[in-house]
Short mmCIF file of C-alpha atoms and ligand atoms in Angstrom, two decimals:
data_model
loop_
_atom_site.label_atom_id
_atom_site.label_comp_id
_atom_site.label_asym_id
_atom_site.label_seq_id
_atom_site.Cartn_x
_atom_site.Cartn_y
_atom_site.Cartn_z
CA MET A 913 68.03 10.69 49.91
CA TYR A 914 68.51 8.20 52.77
CA ILE A 915 71.37 8.90 55.16
CA LEU A 916 72.74 6.53 57.75
CA VAL A 917 74.11 8.18 60.90
CA ILE A 918 76.64 6.14 62.87
CA ASN A 919 77.94 6.72 66.39
CA GLY A 920 80.73 4.21 66.90
CA GLY A 921 81.91 3.38 70.41
CA SER A 922 84.68 0.97 71.44
CA SER A 923 82.23 -1.91 71.93
CA SER A 924 79.03 -0.45 70.51
CA LEU A 925 77.64 1.02 67.31
CA LYS A 926 74.48 3.14 67.33
CA TYR A 927 72.70 3.97 64.09
CA GLN A 928 69.78 5.97 62.71
CA LEU A 929 68.52 5.98 59.13
CA PHE A 930 67.05 9.32 57.99
CA ASP A 931 64.77 10.04 55.07
CA MET A 932 66.08 13.51 54.19
CA ASP A 933 62.92 14.49 52.29
CA THR A 934 60.93 14.37 55.52
CA ARG A 935 63.88 14.66 57.93
CA LYS A 936 62.34 11.74 59.81
CA VAL A 937 64.04 8.69 61.29
CA LEU A 938 62.99 5.52 59.46
CA ALA A 939 64.93 3.08 61.63
CA LYS A 940 67.35 3.11 64.52
CA GLY A 941 69.17 0.68 66.69
CA LEU A 942 72.26 -0.42 68.49
CA CYS A 943 74.85 -3.19 68.28
CA GLU A 944 76.49 -3.63 71.67
CA ARG A 945 79.08 -5.85 73.39
CA ILE A 946 81.03 -5.95 70.10
CA GLY A 947 83.96 -8.32 70.50
CA LYS A 948 82.60 -9.56 73.85
CA GLY A 949 79.58 -11.56 72.76
CA GLY A 950 77.05 -9.29 71.11
CA ARG A 951 73.49 -8.02 71.20
CA MET A 952 71.45 -6.09 68.67
CA ARG A 953 68.40 -3.83 69.01
CA HIS A 954 66.62 -2.65 65.88
CA ASN A 955 63.48 -0.59 65.54
CA ALA A 956 62.03 0.49 62.18
CA VAL A 957 58.92 2.58 61.57
CA GLY A 958 55.86 0.36 61.12
CA ARG A 959 57.79 -2.84 61.88
CA ASN A 960 58.08 -5.03 64.95
CA LYS A 961 60.98 -4.22 67.25
CA LEU A 962 63.86 -6.67 67.33
CA GLU A 963 66.24 -7.50 70.17
CA PHE A 964 68.50 -10.56 70.10
CA ASP A 965 71.90 -11.95 71.10
CA ILE A 966 74.31 -12.62 68.26
CA ASP A 967 78.07 -13.01 68.19
CA ILE A 968 79.44 -9.68 66.87
CA PRO A 969 83.22 -10.11 66.57
CA ASP A 970 84.03 -6.64 65.22
CA HIS A 971 82.63 -3.35 63.88
CA THR A 972 82.64 -4.56 60.26
CA PHE A 973 80.36 -7.42 61.25
CA ALA A 974 78.17 -4.92 63.13
CA VAL A 975 77.79 -2.68 60.06
CA ARG A 976 76.94 -5.75 57.93
CA LEU A 977 74.28 -6.63 60.48
CA VAL A 978 72.86 -3.11 60.40
CA VAL A 979 72.62 -3.15 56.59
CA LYS A 980 71.07 -6.62 56.70
CA LYS A 981 68.36 -5.47 59.10
CA LEU A 982 67.71 -2.23 57.21
CA THR A 983 67.11 -4.24 54.01
CA ASP A 984 65.29 -7.15 55.67
CA PRO A 985 61.86 -7.73 54.01
CA GLN A 986 60.21 -8.20 57.42
CA TYR A 987 62.10 -5.77 59.68
CA GLY A 988 63.71 -3.36 57.24
CA VAL A 989 62.72 -0.19 55.40
CA LEU A 990 65.01 -0.32 52.33
CA LYS A 991 64.90 -2.47 49.21
CA ASP A 992 68.66 -2.71 49.02
CA MET A 993 71.86 -1.13 50.26
CA SER A 994 72.25 1.12 47.20
CA GLN A 995 69.45 3.32 48.60
CA ILE A 996 71.82 4.55 51.32
CA GLY A 997 73.14 7.76 49.75
CA ALA A 998 75.75 8.59 52.39
CA VAL A 999 76.91 7.84 55.92
CA GLY A 1000 77.47 10.52 58.57
CA HIS A 1001 79.73 9.68 61.52
CA ARG A 1002 79.88 11.30 64.92
CA VAL A 1003 83.59 11.81 65.67
CA LEU A 1004 84.67 13.00 69.12
CA HIS A 1005 87.86 14.94 68.54
CA GLY A 1006 88.90 16.94 65.51
CA GLY A 1007 91.66 18.80 67.38
CA GLN A 1008 92.59 22.08 65.73
CA TRP A 1009 92.23 20.61 62.24
CA PHE A 1010 88.47 20.69 61.88
CA SER A 1011 86.21 23.65 62.45
CA GLU A 1012 83.41 22.05 60.46
CA SER A 1013 82.21 18.73 59.13
CA VAL A 1014 84.09 17.15 56.21
CA VAL A 1015 83.78 14.45 53.57
CA ILE A 1016 86.03 11.61 54.70
CA ASP A 1017 89.08 10.77 52.61
CA ASP A 1018 92.52 9.38 53.45
CA ASP A 1019 93.77 12.77 54.70
CA VAL A 1020 90.78 13.12 57.02
CA ILE A 1021 91.34 9.62 58.39
CA ALA A 1022 95.00 10.49 59.00
CA ALA A 1023 93.98 13.67 60.85
CA ILE A 1024 91.47 11.78 63.03
CA GLU A 1025 94.30 9.37 63.82
CA ARG A 1026 96.56 12.29 64.78
CA CYS A 1027 93.86 13.39 67.25
CA ILE A 1028 93.92 10.03 69.09
CA PRO A 1029 96.12 11.40 71.94
CA LEU A 1030 93.36 13.98 72.55
CA GLY A 1031 90.51 11.46 72.40
CA PRO A 1032 92.16 8.13 73.26
CA LEU A 1033 88.93 6.24 73.98
CA HIS A 1034 86.62 7.65 71.32
CA ASN A 1035 88.65 8.46 68.20
CA PRO A 1036 89.89 4.87 67.64
CA ALA A 1037 86.30 3.63 68.05
CA ASN A 1038 85.00 6.28 65.61
CA LEU A 1039 87.65 5.18 63.12
CA MET A 1040 86.56 1.55 63.47
CA GLY A 1041 83.04 2.62 62.46
CA ILE A 1042 84.35 4.60 59.49
CA ARG A 1043 86.55 1.74 58.24
CA ALA A 1044 83.75 -0.78 58.74
CA CYS A 1045 81.38 1.30 56.59
CA ALA A 1046 84.06 1.71 53.90
CA THR A 1047 84.43 -2.08 53.80
CA VAL A 1048 80.73 -2.94 53.81
CA MET A 1049 79.52 -0.03 51.64
CA PRO A 1050 82.40 0.72 49.25
CA GLY A 1051 81.84 3.85 47.21
CA VAL A 1052 79.21 5.30 49.55
CA PRO A 1053 80.43 8.76 50.61
CA GLN A 1054 81.10 9.26 54.31
CA VAL A 1055 81.14 12.46 56.34
CA ALA A 1056 82.75 13.15 59.74
CA VAL A 1057 80.95 15.49 62.14
CA PHE A 1058 83.14 16.47 65.07
CA ASP A 1059 82.02 17.16 68.66
CA THR A 1060 84.77 19.76 68.93
CA ALA A 1061 84.25 21.60 65.62
CA PHE A 1062 81.66 24.19 66.71
CA HIS A 1063 83.99 25.38 69.46
CA GLN A 1064 86.86 26.18 67.10
CA SER A 1065 85.50 29.72 66.79
CA MET A 1066 86.40 30.55 70.41
CA PRO A 1067 88.80 33.47 70.84
CA LYS A 1068 92.24 32.61 72.17
CA SER A 1069 91.43 34.21 75.52
CA SER A 1070 88.69 31.55 75.94
CA TYR A 1071 90.76 28.55 74.93
CA ILE A 1072 94.34 29.15 76.02
CA TYR A 1073 95.12 27.92 79.54
CA ALA A 1074 97.33 30.20 81.60
CA ILE A 1075 100.19 27.71 81.66
CA PRO A 1076 103.53 28.10 79.83
CA TYR A 1077 102.58 28.88 76.22
CA LYS A 1078 105.11 26.37 74.90
CA TYR A 1079 102.79 23.49 75.97
CA TYR A 1080 100.08 24.83 73.71
CA GLU A 1081 102.59 25.16 70.88
CA LYS A 1082 104.25 21.78 71.46
CA TYR A 1083 101.35 19.59 72.57
CA ALA A 1084 98.20 21.54 71.54
CA ILE A 1085 97.09 21.63 75.19
CA ARG A 1086 94.13 24.01 75.21
CA ARG A 1087 90.37 24.10 75.75
CA TYR A 1088 88.56 22.27 72.93
CA GLY A 1089 85.03 21.80 74.26
CA PHE A 1090 82.59 19.01 73.40
CA HIS A 1091 78.86 18.47 72.63
CA GLY A 1092 79.50 20.93 69.79
CA THR A 1093 76.93 19.32 67.48
CA SER A 1094 74.28 19.69 70.19
CA HIS A 1095 75.24 23.29 70.98
CA ARG A 1096 75.17 24.16 67.28
CA TYR A 1097 71.79 22.48 66.75
CA VAL A 1098 70.14 24.05 69.81
CA SER A 1099 71.54 27.56 69.27
CA GLY A 1100 70.50 27.34 65.59
CA ARG A 1101 66.97 26.28 66.54
CA LEU A 1102 66.79 29.12 69.07
CA ALA A 1103 67.64 31.69 66.41
CA GLU A 1104 65.09 30.14 64.00
CA ILE A 1105 62.32 30.05 66.61
CA MET A 1106 63.04 33.60 67.70
CA GLY A 1107 63.18 34.77 64.09
CA VAL A 1108 66.59 36.41 64.40
CA LYS A 1109 69.74 36.13 62.33
CA PRO A 1110 72.33 33.97 64.15
CA GLU A 1111 74.95 36.70 63.66
CA ASP A 1112 72.81 39.18 65.62
CA PHE A 1113 72.13 36.81 68.46
CA ASN A 1114 73.75 35.80 71.79
CA CYS A 1115 72.62 32.81 73.83
CA ILE A 1116 73.71 30.33 76.46
CA VAL A 1117 72.99 26.64 75.83
CA CYS A 1118 72.86 24.35 78.89
CA HIS A 1119 73.38 20.76 77.69
CA LEU A 1120 72.67 18.84 80.89
CA GLY A 1121 72.82 15.07 80.59
CA ASN A 1122 75.02 12.34 81.93
CA GLY A 1123 77.83 14.49 80.59
CA SER A 1124 77.06 18.19 80.75
CA SER A 1125 78.43 21.36 79.24
CA LEU A 1126 77.40 24.95 78.81
CA CYS A 1127 78.19 27.03 75.76
CA ALA A 1128 78.22 30.80 75.29
CA VAL A 1129 77.19 31.52 71.71
CA ARG A 1130 77.93 35.05 70.46
CA GLY A 1131 76.78 36.08 67.01
CA GLY A 1132 75.89 32.45 66.25
CA LYS A 1133 79.42 31.23 67.04
CA CYS A 1134 80.88 29.56 70.10
CA PHE A 1135 82.53 32.14 72.31
CA ASP A 1136 83.27 29.97 75.35
CA THR A 1137 82.37 26.55 76.67
CA SER A 1138 82.71 24.73 79.97
CA MET A 1139 84.41 21.50 78.87
CA GLY A 1140 88.11 21.76 78.25
CA LEU A 1141 91.01 19.71 76.91
CA THR A 1142 88.79 16.75 77.80
CA PRO A 1143 85.11 16.36 78.77
CA LEU A 1144 86.09 16.37 82.48
CA ASP A 1145 86.01 20.15 82.92
CA GLY A 1146 83.01 22.34 83.73
CA VAL A 1147 79.87 21.60 85.73
CA GLU A 1148 79.24 18.63 88.03
CA MET A 1149 78.24 15.57 85.95
CA GLY A 1150 76.98 12.00 86.51
CA THR A 1151 80.37 10.59 87.49
CA ARG A 1152 82.71 13.46 86.52
CA SER A 1153 83.85 16.10 88.97
CA GLY A 1154 83.81 19.08 86.65
CA ALA A 1155 86.24 21.93 87.31
CA LEU A 1156 88.39 21.86 90.43
CA ASP A 1157 91.73 23.09 91.70
CA PRO A 1158 94.37 20.95 89.90
CA ALA A 1159 96.20 20.64 93.23
CA VAL A 1160 93.39 18.25 94.28
CA VAL A 1161 95.09 15.78 91.91
CA SER A 1162 98.57 16.04 93.44
CA THR A 1163 97.10 15.97 96.97
CA LEU A 1164 95.09 12.80 96.24
CA CYS A 1165 98.13 11.21 94.54
CA ALA A 1166 100.21 11.83 97.68
CA ARG A 1167 97.48 10.65 100.08
CA LEU A 1168 96.52 7.52 98.12
CA GLY A 1169 99.98 6.61 96.80
CA LYS A 1170 98.51 6.55 93.28
CA ASP A 1171 99.64 8.23 90.10
CA ALA A 1172 97.91 11.15 88.40
CA SER A 1173 96.34 9.04 85.65
CA TYR A 1174 94.60 6.89 88.28
CA VAL A 1175 93.27 9.94 90.12
CA VAL A 1176 92.09 11.62 86.93
CA ASP A 1177 90.84 8.62 84.90
CA GLN A 1178 89.36 6.64 87.76
CA ILE A 1179 88.44 9.00 90.59
CA LEU A 1180 87.64 12.25 88.83
CA ASN A 1181 86.10 10.73 85.69
CA LYS A 1182 84.32 7.66 87.07
CA GLU A 1183 83.75 8.04 90.82
CA SER A 1184 82.94 11.72 91.23
CA GLY A 1185 80.08 14.04 90.28
CA LEU A 1186 76.53 13.20 91.37
CA LEU A 1187 77.65 9.65 92.19
CA GLY A 1188 80.66 10.65 94.25
CA VAL A 1189 78.91 13.33 96.29
CA SER A 1190 75.59 11.54 96.85
CA GLY A 1191 77.02 8.02 97.19
CA ILE A 1192 73.72 6.92 95.59
CA SER A 1193 73.79 7.06 91.81
CA SER A 1194 75.13 8.87 88.77
CA ASP A 1195 71.56 9.09 87.44
CA PHE A 1196 69.97 12.42 88.24
CA ARG A 1197 66.53 10.81 88.64
CA ASP A 1198 67.80 8.67 91.56
CA VAL A 1199 69.69 11.54 93.17
CA ASN A 1200 66.71 13.85 92.79
CA ALA A 1201 64.31 11.30 94.31
CA ALA A 1202 66.65 10.76 97.28
CA ALA A 1203 67.05 14.51 97.72
CA ASP A 1204 63.27 14.97 97.71
CA GLU A 1205 63.12 12.39 100.51
CA GLY A 1206 65.59 14.43 102.55
CA ASN A 1207 68.87 12.56 101.93
CA GLU A 1208 71.49 15.20 102.80
CA ARG A 1209 74.23 14.06 100.46
CA ALA A 1210 71.75 13.83 97.57
CA ILE A 1211 70.58 17.36 98.39
CA LEU A 1212 74.21 18.49 98.38
CA ALA A 1213 74.91 16.79 95.02
CA ARG A 1214 71.86 18.50 93.53
CA ASP A 1215 72.81 21.87 95.05
CA ILE A 1216 76.32 21.60 93.61
CA LEU A 1217 74.85 20.93 90.16
CA VAL A 1218 72.64 24.02 90.39
CA HIS A 1219 75.53 26.08 91.77
CA THR A 1220 77.94 25.09 88.99
CA ILE A 1221 75.38 25.70 86.22
CA ARG A 1222 74.61 29.18 87.57
CA HIS A 1223 78.32 29.82 87.89
CA TYR A 1224 78.86 29.38 84.15
CA ILE A 1225 75.68 31.21 83.14
CA GLY A 1226 76.82 34.21 85.19
CA ALA A 1227 80.32 34.03 83.77
CA TYR A 1228 79.08 33.80 80.17
CA ALA A 1229 76.64 36.68 80.62
CA ALA A 1230 79.52 38.80 81.93
CA GLU A 1231 81.85 37.69 79.11
CA MET A 1232 79.38 38.38 76.30
CA GLY A 1233 77.83 41.52 77.79
CA ARG A 1234 74.41 40.62 76.43
CA VAL A 1235 72.29 37.46 76.49
CA ASP A 1236 69.14 37.14 74.35
CA ALA A 1237 68.16 33.60 75.31
CA ILE A 1238 68.98 30.60 77.47
CA ALA A 1239 68.15 27.04 76.39
CA PHE A 1240 67.97 23.85 78.45
CA THR A 1241 68.63 20.61 76.62
CA ALA A 1242 69.62 16.89 76.99
CA GLY A 1243 68.29 14.35 79.53
CA ILE A 1244 68.24 16.54 82.64
CA GLY A 1245 67.79 19.90 80.91
CA GLU A 1246 64.81 18.72 78.86
CA ASN A 1247 63.10 16.67 81.55
CA ASN A 1248 63.62 18.17 84.98
CA ALA A 1249 61.42 21.17 85.68
CA ALA A 1250 62.64 21.64 89.26
CA LEU A 1251 66.24 21.95 88.15
CA ARG A 1252 65.34 24.57 85.53
CA GLU A 1253 63.40 26.48 88.15
CA ASN A 1254 66.22 26.30 90.71
CA VAL A 1255 68.90 27.35 88.23
CA THR A 1256 66.95 30.38 86.97
CA ASP A 1257 65.67 31.40 90.41
CA THR A 1258 68.56 33.80 91.07
CA LEU A 1259 68.96 35.08 87.49
CA GLY A 1260 66.35 37.84 87.72
CA PHE A 1261 69.17 40.39 88.00
CA MET A 1262 70.15 39.66 84.38
CA GLY A 1263 66.58 39.66 83.05
CA VAL A 1264 65.82 35.93 83.26
CA LYS A 1265 62.41 35.00 84.62
CA ILE A 1266 60.55 31.80 83.84
CA ASP A 1267 56.84 30.96 83.91
CA LYS A 1268 56.71 28.22 86.57
CA VAL A 1269 53.56 26.63 85.15
CA LYS A 1270 54.81 26.50 81.54
CA ASN A 1271 58.11 25.19 82.89
CA LEU A 1272 56.33 22.01 84.05
CA ASN A 1273 55.86 21.20 80.34
CA PRO A 1274 52.94 18.82 80.98
CA ASP A 1275 52.60 17.91 77.28
CA ARG A 1276 56.32 17.08 77.05
CA GLU A 1277 56.77 19.40 74.12
CA GLU A 1278 60.18 19.15 72.48
CA GLU A 1279 60.46 22.88 71.93
CA LEU A 1280 58.82 25.19 74.41
CA GLU A 1281 59.32 28.78 75.47
CA ILE A 1282 59.03 29.14 79.25
CA THR A 1283 59.74 32.88 79.53
CA ALA A 1284 57.62 34.81 82.05
CA PRO A 1285 56.12 38.21 81.16
CA GLY A 1286 58.55 41.05 81.81
CA ALA A 1287 61.71 38.98 81.28
CA THR A 1288 64.31 40.53 78.96
CA VAL A 1289 66.12 37.23 78.37
CA ARG A 1290 63.96 34.50 76.83
CA THR A 1291 64.20 30.93 78.19
CA PHE A 1292 63.45 27.75 76.23
CA ILE A 1293 63.42 23.99 76.49
CA ILE A 1294 64.83 22.59 73.23
CA ALA A 1295 65.22 18.84 72.71
CA THR A 1296 68.64 18.29 71.19
CA ASN A 1297 68.99 16.25 68.00
CA GLU A 1298 72.63 15.58 67.24
CA GLU A 1299 71.78 12.79 64.80
CA LEU A 1300 69.61 15.07 62.64
CA MET A 1301 72.39 17.67 62.65
CA ILE A 1302 74.86 14.99 61.47
CA ALA A 1303 72.42 13.88 58.75
CA LEU A 1304 71.90 17.48 57.58
CA ASP A 1305 75.65 18.18 57.44
CA THR A 1306 76.14 14.95 55.53
CA GLU A 1307 73.42 15.79 53.00
CA ARG A 1308 74.78 19.34 52.50
CA LEU A 1309 78.36 18.17 51.93
CA ILE A 1310 77.38 15.32 49.62
CA LYS A 1311 75.18 17.60 47.51
CA ALA A 1312 77.96 20.17 47.32
P1 AMP B 1324 71.57 12.11 78.50
O1 AMP B 1324 73.04 11.95 78.74
O2 AMP B 1324 71.21 13.32 77.72
O3 AMP B 1324 70.91 10.86 77.98
O4 AMP B 1324 70.91 12.36 79.95
C1 AMP B 1324 70.99 11.41 80.99
C2 AMP B 1324 70.58 12.09 82.28
O5 AMP B 1324 69.27 12.63 82.12
C3 AMP B 1324 70.52 11.16 83.49
O6 AMP B 1324 71.11 11.78 84.62
C4 AMP B 1324 69.05 10.98 83.71
O7 AMP B 1324 68.74 10.81 85.07
C5 AMP B 1324 68.49 12.30 83.24
N1 AMP B 1324 67.09 12.15 82.88
C6 AMP B 1324 66.58 11.45 81.85
N2 AMP B 1324 65.21 11.50 81.88
C7 AMP B 1324 64.89 12.25 82.95
C8 AMP B 1324 63.65 12.68 83.56
N3 AMP B 1324 62.47 12.32 83.04
N4 AMP B 1324 63.73 13.45 84.66
C9 AMP B 1324 64.93 13.81 85.18
N5 AMP B 1324 66.11 13.44 84.69
C10 AMP B 1324 66.10 12.67 83.59
#
């Protein structure tokens, strides 16, 4: 079976086509600047890469373009559209309605719409992708895979904020957590690699990318996670502050004469994090290079990142009472050996010790154990693969 995985953004649409017999990607690409001009990138196995400007007025046009390229005799990999057995969509917010992936029908679409206040930027864009596929590929089953779903297993003490309870009841204000598909994939791989049953297994997954979150997984299920009502909470990120005293917001509002939405949406989401502290870049590679050259603010930005990651690892170890493994994943977690070394440097007290040579991962292996002899907690680098997870969920639900 061939499965198309779609990640719809407000002005972009990313796609990957999987052959589920081999679990390999046959083609992938991106339509960007939708509604503002348009550009397409397409790359299929054994074919020349394509990149060109084309007017893409809306998401329906983008999906038509994707299907056209996938079935193109020169650049495609399919004979015709009927070979696409199902479409899996990444959907940001499933609120409290979805604790797992679902086949999309009218009720599911209505529920994703009801979650728009919780994911005002992403859910409408995800819905545009879903509707576009329904128009272009009528009758092809579609599945929604939610970033929040894996975290629905958290106990109330992890997800209820200590504010008046009526706001949870009235407005569903609570911790949701994000990157759930990545945390589920990586914790599942960890259990498989270690040869243990997920239900007997506790781990901490550090998803460190442009957006970052940590997840405490107890007995194979999410027990706690660092992102909250929105993806602003938790560790320092590229442009996001991570957790801070909420009174910072009211203080900045008073000092700047701005309202809370400006402070939160603009300053804390877009001007903070590595960028805000270093004044250099939101990209960890730039900040790291400047720090290595002695730039003090870059060193501080990097130190804060290490500090906040350790903070959550320590908290999660204390909450769960036992940790069997720690995994590093996503752009920074998979690629930056120095950060992994710095983070784990002080964790010897809880049994974490890494092999500094293996940690360099010279062969860029996608899954590598970096535990040092004598450690009681095993440490791994695991490349995340959210798209494969979406494809696997889609296949399972369609076959069921
Ligand atoms: P992601 O959101 O997972 O794509 O990760 C993006 C982040 O990963 C950015 O901060 C990049 O600087 C960082 N990153 C990507 N590749 C590397 C690398 N080779 N070394 C260090 N950081 C990297």
